[in-house]
Amino acid sequence: MWAYVIRRILLAVPTILGVTIVVFLIMRIAPGDVAIMMLGGGEGGGGIDPEALERIRTELGLNKPLYEQYLGWIYGLFTLDFGKSFFYNADMDRLIARKAPLSLQVGLMGLIIGSILGIAGGVIAALKQDTFFDYLIRGIAILGISVPTFWSGMMLILIFVRLFDWIPRQGYTPIWEDPVGNLAQLIWPALIIGLGFLMGVPLRMMRATMLEVMREDYIRTARAKGLKERVIIVRHAMRNALIPVLTLIGIFLPITVTGLVVTEQVFGLPGIGRMMVDSINQRDFPVVQLVVTLTGFAVVAANLGVDLLYGWLDPRIRY
């Protein structure tokens, strides 16, 4: 197994390097000049002192050739020197450490809610195939996939404002400082995320794979041997049906954390997603490059973890 893990890690290196090259070049060729924006100038930099503009570019290292800027950035990644944000005027490690807990908590809460409800709903829909419960669960899944999170989030806020005179609290209080207040604040965006796309897609896949597995010969053999139906479903059917669903969840895990842009905007949460939007608009290269690169690392790590879980779920898989 260790040889498989090492081989996968080595194969991931070109992928991560490709991600860094693409995000680096896209940020450089995007319209707008970060130095002009920092000096408060408009398009073209009219009315800005050329000496001040050149000084800003020198301080930021933007006057160097592209390959020198890229190599310096990559060297910083390997030495854990992530640089400094242009506009937040803070070291990148401190900035990410301040923004990441909120996005991680909301993303993980939403993923847990969506995964549990999706897997359970898919199993129930498969066992109750073509009944009222099956159609109801599938309808809820399609509704969750179809409705945008920004619309459902705004509807939730409007309902609570109308009925309970409740307005979502702005800012963020860490869970270790106020557990009750933290959960009361973040449970609603987590529900919006979890009950949407993160529940609907695993639910539909779980239902399809459960229906396929329940028709296998080993399930009929287990029933013929007199095993209890609960044991057959949990120990034999679900474990094999979970394999493709876990692949989905592994892909959703890193994307969920960085894909909270709309939800964080609706609920006024100062997380990584909201910071990414502001950084792209402000051409804050260090922030965008680091967040995208960390997302690439997270995708590779999550997929490796899911692949290793296959061996536990299906004894036929060996590494």
mmCIF file of C-alpha atoms in Angstrom:
data_model
loop_
_atom_site.group_PDB
_atom_site.id
_atom_site.type_symbol
_atom_site.label_atom_id
_atom_site.label_comp_id
_atom_site.label_asym_id
_atom_site.label_seq_id
_atom_site.Cartn_x
_atom_site.Cartn_y
_atom_site.Cartn_z
ATOM 1 C CA MET A 1 0.000 0.000 0.000
ATOM 2 C CA TRP A 2 2.820 2.401 0.815
ATOM 3 C CA ALA A 3 4.229 1.973 -2.670
ATOM 4 C CA TYR A 4 0.806 2.914 -4.075
ATOM 5 C CA VAL A 5 0.607 6.015 -1.844
ATOM 6 C CA ILE A 6 4.104 7.176 -2.819
ATOM 7 C CA ARG A 7 3.350 6.603 -6.508
ATOM 8 C CA ARG A 8 0.127 8.635 -6.255
ATOM 9 C CA ILE A 9 1.926 11.477 -4.489
ATOM 10 C CA LEU A 10 4.637 11.562 -7.167
ATOM 11 C CA LEU A 11 1.998 11.588 -9.904
ATOM 12 C CA ALA A 12 0.278 14.495 -8.163
ATOM 13 C CA VAL A 13 3.360 16.731 -8.452
ATOM 14 C CA PRO A 14 2.850 17.549 -12.190
ATOM 15 C CA THR A 15 -0.825 18.272 -11.480
ATOM 16 C CA ILE A 16 -0.008 20.755 -8.727
ATOM 17 C CA LEU A 17 2.697 22.397 -10.853
ATOM 18 C CA GLY A 18 0.208 22.715 -13.709
ATOM 19 C CA VAL A 19 -2.279 24.398 -11.375
ATOM 20 C CA THR A 20 0.340 26.895 -10.181
ATOM 21 C CA ILE A 21 1.385 27.777 -13.744
ATOM 22 C CA VAL A 22 -2.201 28.280 -14.938
ATOM 23 C CA VAL A 23 -3.299 30.466 -12.009
ATOM 24 C CA PHE A 24 -0.063 32.478 -12.160
ATOM 25 C CA LEU A 25 -0.448 33.264 -15.861
ATOM 26 C CA ILE A 26 -4.185 33.985 -15.667
ATOM 27 C CA MET A 27 -3.685 36.530 -12.892
ATOM 28 C CA ARG A 28 -0.943 38.247 -14.937
ATOM 29 C CA ILE A 29 -2.881 38.479 -18.184
ATOM 30 C CA ALA A 30 -6.157 39.567 -16.540
ATOM 31 C CA PRO A 31 -7.167 43.176 -17.310
ATOM 32 C CA GLY A 32 -6.155 45.793 -14.766
ATOM 33 C CA ASP A 33 -2.936 46.835 -13.046
ATOM 34 C CA VAL A 34 -2.662 46.215 -9.329
ATOM 35 C CA ALA A 35 -0.203 49.081 -8.898
ATOM 36 C CA ILE A 36 -2.610 51.551 -10.532
ATOM 37 C CA MET A 37 -5.477 50.234 -8.377
ATOM 38 C CA MET A 38 -3.411 50.646 -5.206
ATOM 39 C CA LEU A 39 -2.724 54.296 -6.135
ATOM 40 C CA GLY A 40 -6.421 54.915 -6.734
ATOM 41 C CA GLY A 41 -6.146 55.401 -10.488
ATOM 42 C CA GLY A 42 -8.630 54.436 -13.166
ATOM 43 C CA GLU A 43 -8.178 52.502 -16.382
ATOM 44 C CA GLY A 44 -4.886 53.411 -18.044
ATOM 45 C CA GLY A 45 -3.485 55.065 -14.938
ATOM 46 C CA GLY A 46 -4.317 58.616 -15.979
ATOM 47 C CA GLY A 47 -3.316 61.274 -13.449
ATOM 48 C CA ILE A 48 -0.896 59.022 -11.539
ATOM 49 C CA ASP A 49 2.722 59.989 -10.915
ATOM 50 C CA PRO A 50 4.864 57.612 -13.040
ATOM 51 C CA GLU A 51 7.593 57.576 -10.379
ATOM 52 C CA ALA A 52 5.098 56.517 -7.693
ATOM 53 C CA LEU A 53 3.723 53.861 -10.041
ATOM 54 C CA GLU A 54 7.183 52.475 -10.738
ATOM 55 C CA ARG A 55 8.021 52.494 -7.040
ATOM 56 C CA ILE A 56 4.913 50.423 -6.218
ATOM 57 C CA ARG A 57 5.713 47.929 -8.967
ATOM 58 C CA THR A 58 9.281 47.610 -7.674
ATOM 59 C CA GLU A 59 8.112 47.057 -4.111
ATOM 60 C CA LEU A 60 5.678 44.372 -5.254
ATOM 61 C CA GLY A 61 8.200 42.749 -7.585
ATOM 62 C CA LEU A 62 5.957 43.279 -10.627
ATOM 63 C CA ASN A 63 8.737 44.796 -12.732
ATOM 64 C CA LYS A 64 10.658 41.501 -12.813
ATOM 65 C CA PRO A 65 10.354 39.054 -15.729
ATOM 66 C CA LEU A 66 7.465 36.590 -15.384
ATOM 67 C CA TYR A 67 9.709 33.567 -14.973
ATOM 68 C CA GLU A 68 11.547 35.239 -12.062
ATOM 69 C CA GLN A 69 8.248 36.107 -10.387
ATOM 70 C CA TYR A 70 7.020 32.519 -10.807
ATOM 71 C CA LEU A 71 10.213 30.897 -9.571
ATOM 72 C CA GLY A 72 10.323 33.227 -6.577
ATOM 73 C CA TRP A 73 6.724 32.347 -5.724
ATOM 74 C CA ILE A 74 7.347 28.591 -6.054
ATOM 75 C CA TYR A 75 10.444 28.883 -3.880
ATOM 76 C CA GLY A 76 8.348 30.665 -1.284
ATOM 77 C CA LEU A 77 5.802 27.827 -1.330
ATOM 78 C CA PHE A 78 8.497 25.227 -0.698
ATOM 79 C CA THR A 79 10.018 27.290 2.117
ATOM 80 C CA LEU A 80 6.552 28.091 3.584
ATOM 81 C CA ASP A 81 7.072 31.779 2.894
ATOM 82 C CA PHE A 82 3.732 32.606 1.266
ATOM 83 C CA GLY A 83 4.409 36.302 0.885
ATOM 84 C CA LYS A 84 2.225 39.244 1.806
ATOM 85 C CA SER A 85 -1.166 40.344 0.561
ATOM 86 C CA PHE A 86 -1.132 43.516 -1.503
ATOM 87 C CA PHE A 87 -4.375 44.981 -0.221
ATOM 88 C CA TYR A 88 -4.946 43.306 3.155
ATOM 89 C CA ASN A 89 -1.380 44.329 4.111
ATOM 90 C CA ALA A 90 -0.912 41.114 6.088
ATOM 91 C CA ASP A 91 1.261 38.020 5.828
ATOM 92 C CA MET A 92 -0.481 35.286 3.870
ATOM 93 C CA ASP A 93 -0.136 32.626 6.567
ATOM 94 C CA ARG A 94 -1.830 34.880 9.136
ATOM 95 C CA LEU A 95 -4.508 35.935 6.661
ATOM 96 C CA ILE A 96 -5.393 32.349 5.740
ATOM 97 C CA ALA A 97 -5.299 31.307 9.405
ATOM 98 C CA ARG A 98 -7.810 34.064 10.175
ATOM 99 C CA LYS A 99 -10.194 33.302 7.301
ATOM 100 C CA ALA A 100 -9.924 29.510 6.975
ATOM 101 C CA PRO A 101 -11.637 28.360 10.235
ATOM 102 C CA LEU A 102 -14.970 29.882 9.234
ATOM 103 C CA SER A 103 -14.995 28.438 5.710
ATOM 104 C CA LEU A 104 -13.726 25.063 6.927
ATOM 105 C CA GLN A 105 -16.413 24.831 9.588
ATOM 106 C CA VAL A 106 -19.284 25.869 7.315
ATOM 107 C CA GLY A 107 -18.034 23.645 4.498
ATOM 108 C CA LEU A 108 -17.552 20.588 6.715
ATOM 109 C CA MET A 109 -20.905 21.092 8.445
ATOM 110 C CA GLY A 110 -22.626 21.371 5.073
ATOM 111 C CA LEU A 111 -20.777 18.354 3.711
ATOM 112 C CA ILE A 112 -21.667 16.223 6.749
ATOM 113 C CA ILE A 113 -25.327 17.239 6.582
ATOM 114 C CA GLY A 114 -25.519 16.655 2.838
ATOM 115 C CA SER A 115 -23.632 13.334 2.948
ATOM 116 C CA ILE A 116 -25.677 11.849 5.790
ATOM 117 C CA LEU A 117 -29.019 12.907 4.311
ATOM 118 C CA GLY A 118 -27.937 11.981 0.793
ATOM 119 C CA ILE A 119 -26.737 8.485 1.696
ATOM 120 C CA ALA A 120 -29.700 7.760 3.971
ATOM 121 C CA GLY A 121 -32.181 9.170 1.462
ATOM 122 C CA GLY A 122 -30.634 7.181 -1.387
ATOM 123 C CA VAL A 123 -30.856 3.924 0.575
ATOM 124 C CA ILE A 124 -34.484 4.559 1.558
ATOM 125 C CA ALA A 125 -35.433 5.538 -2.008
ATOM 126 C CA ALA A 126 -33.821 2.354 -3.363
ATOM 127 C CA LEU A 127 -35.523 0.107 -0.809
ATOM 128 C CA LYS A 128 -38.876 1.833 -1.480
ATOM 129 C CA GLN A 129 -38.449 1.857 -5.249
ATOM 130 C CA ASP A 130 -41.395 3.274 -7.246
ATOM 131 C CA THR A 131 -43.393 4.091 -4.115
ATOM 132 C CA PHE A 132 -44.560 7.473 -2.808
ATOM 133 C CA PHE A 133 -41.455 7.777 -0.607
ATOM 134 C CA ASP A 134 -39.183 7.112 -3.580
ATOM 135 C CA TYR A 135 -40.798 9.831 -5.692
ATOM 136 C CA LEU A 136 -40.842 12.258 -2.766
ATOM 137 C CA ILE A 137 -37.144 11.768 -1.953
ATOM 138 C CA ARG A 138 -36.127 12.017 -5.603
ATOM 139 C CA GLY A 139 -38.183 15.197 -5.984
ATOM 140 C CA ILE A 140 -36.453 16.752 -2.968
ATOM 141 C CA ALA A 141 -33.071 15.809 -4.443
ATOM 142 C CA ILE A 142 -33.876 17.403 -7.805
ATOM 143 C CA LEU A 143 -35.174 20.505 -6.031
ATOM 144 C CA GLY A 144 -31.949 20.768 -4.044
ATOM 145 C CA ILE A 145 -29.828 20.477 -7.172
ATOM 146 C CA SER A 146 -31.916 22.972 -9.134
ATOM 147 C CA VAL A 147 -32.398 25.803 -6.632
ATOM 148 C CA PRO A 148 -29.388 28.181 -6.425
ATOM 149 C CA THR A 149 -27.916 28.600 -2.944
ATOM 150 C CA PHE A 150 -28.134 32.392 -3.095
ATOM 151 C CA TRP A 151 -31.913 32.199 -3.661
ATOM 152 C CA SER A 152 -32.550 29.639 -0.935
ATOM 153 C CA GLY A 153 -30.291 31.594 1.435
ATOM 154 C CA MET A 154 -32.175 34.837 0.814
ATOM 155 C CA MET A 155 -35.531 33.074 1.185
ATOM 156 C CA LEU A 156 -34.401 31.610 4.514
ATOM 157 C CA ILE A 157 -33.357 35.049 5.775
ATOM 158 C CA LEU A 158 -36.644 36.630 4.613
ATOM 159 C CA ILE A 159 -38.710 33.914 6.304
ATOM 160 C CA PHE A 160 -36.864 34.289 9.594
ATOM 161 C CA VAL A 161 -37.018 38.083 9.425
ATOM 162 C CA ARG A 162 -40.764 37.996 8.760
ATOM 163 C CA LEU A 163 -41.750 35.314 11.259
ATOM 164 C CA PHE A 164 -39.200 35.671 14.043
ATOM 165 C CA ASP A 165 -37.720 39.148 13.490
ATOM 166 C CA TRP A 166 -34.309 37.463 13.211
ATOM 167 C CA ILE A 167 -31.416 38.979 11.268
ATOM 168 C CA PRO A 168 -28.246 36.917 10.653
ATOM 169 C CA ARG A 169 -25.334 38.117 12.744
ATOM 170 C CA GLN A 170 -22.476 39.651 10.791
ATOM 171 C CA GLY A 171 -18.844 38.703 11.384
ATOM 172 C CA TYR A 172 -17.623 35.481 12.932
ATOM 173 C CA THR A 173 -17.169 34.193 16.467
ATOM 174 C CA PRO A 174 -14.889 31.118 16.762
ATOM 175 C CA ILE A 175 -16.505 28.020 18.215
ATOM 176 C CA TRP A 176 -13.950 27.832 21.033
ATOM 177 C CA GLU A 177 -15.004 31.304 22.212
ATOM 178 C CA ASP A 178 -18.783 30.909 22.006
ATOM 179 C CA PRO A 179 -19.914 27.390 20.963
ATOM 180 C CA VAL A 180 -23.645 28.116 21.193
ATOM 181 C CA GLY A 181 -23.450 31.434 19.361
ATOM 182 C CA ASN A 182 -21.130 29.972 16.730
ATOM 183 C CA LEU A 183 -23.422 27.039 15.909
ATOM 184 C CA ALA A 184 -26.508 29.253 15.983
ATOM 185 C CA GLN A 185 -24.874 31.524 13.418
ATOM 186 C CA LEU A 186 -23.363 28.927 11.066
ATOM 187 C CA ILE A 187 -26.007 26.183 11.112
ATOM 188 C CA TRP A 188 -28.177 28.083 8.610
ATOM 189 C CA PRO A 189 -25.588 28.571 5.846
ATOM 190 C CA ALA A 190 -24.456 24.974 6.472
ATOM 191 C CA LEU A 191 -28.042 23.761 6.006
ATOM 192 C CA ILE A 192 -28.407 25.753 2.790
ATOM 193 C CA ILE A 193 -25.219 24.178 1.437
ATOM 194 C CA GLY A 194 -25.951 20.672 2.719
ATOM 195 C CA LEU A 195 -29.582 20.507 1.582
ATOM 196 C CA GLY A 196 -28.703 21.713 -1.887
ATOM 197 C CA PHE A 197 -26.244 20.236 -4.356
ATOM 198 C CA LEU A 198 -24.292 18.345 -1.657
ATOM 199 C CA MET A 199 -27.350 16.248 -0.764
ATOM 200 C CA GLY A 200 -29.008 15.899 -4.154
ATOM 201 C CA VAL A 201 -26.131 14.457 -6.165
ATOM 202 C CA PRO A 202 -24.986 11.791 -3.625
ATOM 203 C CA LEU A 203 -28.643 10.859 -3.024
ATOM 204 C CA ARG A 204 -29.322 10.120 -6.670
ATOM 205 C CA MET A 205 -26.066 8.221 -7.082
ATOM 206 C CA MET A 206 -26.613 6.251 -3.863
ATOM 207 C CA ARG A 207 -30.080 5.234 -5.020
ATOM 208 C CA ALA A 208 -28.791 4.088 -8.422
ATOM 209 C CA THR A 209 -25.876 2.078 -6.998
ATOM 210 C CA MET A 210 -28.051 0.525 -4.266
ATOM 211 C CA LEU A 211 -30.562 -0.666 -6.868
ATOM 212 C CA GLU A 212 -27.710 -2.197 -8.861
ATOM 213 C CA VAL A 213 -26.090 -3.868 -5.850
ATOM 214 C CA MET A 214 -29.380 -5.259 -4.505
ATOM 215 C CA ARG A 215 -29.726 -7.287 -7.734
ATOM 216 C CA GLU A 216 -26.310 -8.943 -7.368
ATOM 217 C CA ASP A 217 -25.966 -12.690 -6.821
ATOM 218 C CA TYR A 218 -24.223 -12.348 -3.444
ATOM 219 C CA ILE A 219 -27.239 -10.448 -2.064
ATOM 220 C CA ARG A 220 -29.552 -13.300 -3.103
ATOM 221 C CA THR A 221 -27.095 -15.754 -1.578
ATOM 222 C CA ALA A 222 -27.075 -13.836 1.703
ATOM 223 C CA ARG A 223 -30.861 -13.919 1.812
ATOM 224 C CA ALA A 224 -30.885 -17.629 1.002
ATOM 225 C CA LYS A 225 -28.536 -18.230 3.951
ATOM 226 C CA GLY A 226 -31.087 -16.629 6.240
ATOM 227 C CA LEU A 227 -29.213 -13.413 7.136
ATOM 228 C CA LYS A 228 -31.297 -10.616 8.568
ATOM 229 C CA GLU A 229 -32.336 -7.953 6.075
ATOM 230 C CA ARG A 230 -30.668 -5.214 8.145
ATOM 231 C CA VAL A 231 -27.345 -7.081 8.049
ATOM 232 C CA ILE A 232 -27.646 -7.627 4.300
ATOM 233 C CA ILE A 233 -28.329 -3.953 3.620
ATOM 234 C CA VAL A 234 -25.750 -2.443 5.991
ATOM 235 C CA ARG A 235 -22.887 -4.923 5.783
ATOM 236 C CA HIS A 236 -23.134 -6.145 2.196
ATOM 237 C CA ALA A 237 -25.167 -3.754 0.042
ATOM 238 C CA MET A 238 -24.299 -0.339 1.477
ATOM 239 C CA ARG A 239 -20.550 -0.930 1.694
ATOM 240 C CA ASN A 240 -20.339 -1.733 -2.009
ATOM 241 C CA ALA A 241 -22.793 0.974 -3.048
ATOM 242 C CA LEU A 242 -20.826 3.622 -1.125
ATOM 243 C CA ILE A 243 -17.710 3.369 -3.320
ATOM 244 C CA PRO A 244 -18.805 5.723 -6.145
ATOM 245 C CA VAL A 245 -20.576 8.003 -3.636
ATOM 246 C CA LEU A 246 -17.360 8.380 -1.645
ATOM 247 C CA THR A 247 -15.613 9.479 -4.815
ATOM 248 C CA LEU A 248 -18.140 12.294 -5.162
ATOM 249 C CA ILE A 249 -17.792 13.300 -1.526
ATOM 250 C CA GLY A 250 -14.003 13.329 -1.832
ATOM 251 C CA ILE A 251 -14.275 15.733 -4.778
ATOM 252 C CA PHE A 252 -16.836 17.910 -2.990
ATOM 253 C CA LEU A 253 -14.758 18.248 0.193
ATOM 254 C CA PRO A 254 -12.177 20.819 -0.994
ATOM 255 C CA ILE A 255 -14.538 22.452 -3.468
ATOM 256 C CA THR A 256 -17.101 23.007 -0.717
ATOM 257 C CA VAL A 257 -14.692 25.062 1.392
ATOM 258 C CA THR A 258 -13.581 27.352 -1.443
ATOM 259 C CA GLY A 259 -16.965 27.364 -3.187
ATOM 260 C CA LEU A 260 -18.747 29.262 -0.427
ATOM 261 C CA VAL A 261 -18.491 32.547 -2.305
ATOM 262 C CA VAL A 262 -22.219 33.132 -2.754
ATOM 263 C CA THR A 263 -23.240 31.754 0.637
ATOM 264 C CA GLU A 264 -20.695 33.880 2.485
ATOM 265 C CA GLN A 265 -21.885 36.951 0.604
ATOM 266 C CA VAL A 266 -25.551 36.292 1.434
ATOM 267 C CA PHE A 267 -24.946 35.663 5.141
ATOM 268 C CA GLY A 268 -22.199 38.276 5.522
ATOM 269 C CA LEU A 269 -19.514 35.768 6.563
ATOM 270 C CA PRO A 270 -15.863 36.903 6.268
ATOM 271 C CA GLY A 271 -14.451 33.611 4.972
ATOM 272 C CA ILE A 272 -12.113 32.450 2.228
ATOM 273 C CA GLY A 273 -14.757 32.542 -0.503
ATOM 274 C CA ARG A 274 -15.585 36.184 0.118
ATOM 275 C CA MET A 275 -11.883 37.012 0.378
ATOM 276 C CA MET A 276 -11.267 35.326 -2.994
ATOM 277 C CA VAL A 277 -13.858 37.501 -4.737
ATOM 278 C CA ASP A 278 -12.391 40.679 -3.255
ATOM 279 C CA SER A 279 -8.846 39.566 -4.102
ATOM 280 C CA ILE A 280 -9.718 38.802 -7.729
ATOM 281 C CA ASN A 281 -11.365 42.199 -8.134
ATOM 282 C CA GLN A 282 -8.343 43.898 -6.558
ATOM 283 C CA ARG A 283 -5.772 41.779 -8.467
ATOM 284 C CA ASP A 284 -4.312 40.608 -5.169
ATOM 285 C CA PHE A 285 -2.060 37.962 -6.738
ATOM 286 C CA PRO A 286 -0.648 36.327 -3.589
ATOM 287 C CA VAL A 287 -4.101 35.598 -2.120
ATOM 288 C CA VAL A 288 -5.618 34.092 -5.271
ATOM 289 C CA GLN A 289 -2.521 32.061 -6.126
ATOM 290 C CA LEU A 290 -2.181 30.578 -2.643
ATOM 291 C CA VAL A 291 -5.865 29.707 -2.215
ATOM 292 C CA VAL A 292 -6.081 28.025 -5.636
ATOM 293 C CA THR A 293 -2.862 26.081 -4.998
ATOM 294 C CA LEU A 294 -4.061 24.925 -1.575
ATOM 295 C CA THR A 295 -7.323 23.831 -3.203
ATOM 296 C CA GLY A 296 -5.340 21.741 -5.670
ATOM 297 C CA PHE A 297 -3.444 20.103 -2.804
ATOM 298 C CA ALA A 298 -6.736 19.438 -1.014
ATOM 299 C CA VAL A 299 -8.299 17.821 -4.095
ATOM 300 C CA VAL A 300 -5.322 15.490 -4.523
ATOM 301 C CA ALA A 301 -5.267 14.579 -0.821
ATOM 302 C CA ALA A 302 -9.025 14.002 -0.681
ATOM 303 C CA ASN A 303 -8.979 11.723 -3.721
ATOM 304 C CA LEU A 304 -6.050 9.760 -2.287
ATOM 305 C CA GLY A 305 -7.926 9.325 1.000
ATOM 306 C CA VAL A 306 -11.032 8.143 -0.832
ATOM 307 C CA ASP A 307 -9.023 5.639 -2.872
ATOM 308 C CA LEU A 308 -7.534 4.202 0.318
ATOM 309 C CA LEU A 309 -11.032 3.845 1.802
ATOM 310 C CA TYR A 310 -11.970 1.631 -1.129
ATOM 311 C CA GLY A 311 -9.827 -1.162 0.308
ATOM 312 C CA TRP A 312 -11.766 -1.048 3.575
ATOM 313 C CA LEU A 313 -15.182 -0.926 1.920
ATOM 314 C CA ASP A 314 -14.456 -3.618 -0.668
ATOM 315 C CA PRO A 315 -12.090 -6.436 0.425
ATOM 316 C CA ARG A 316 -11.587 -7.360 -3.239
ATOM 317 C CA ILE A 317 -9.573 -4.166 -3.760
ATOM 318 C CA ARG A 318 -5.888 -4.512 -2.989
ATOM 319 C CA TYR A 319 -3.044 -2.049 -3.388
#
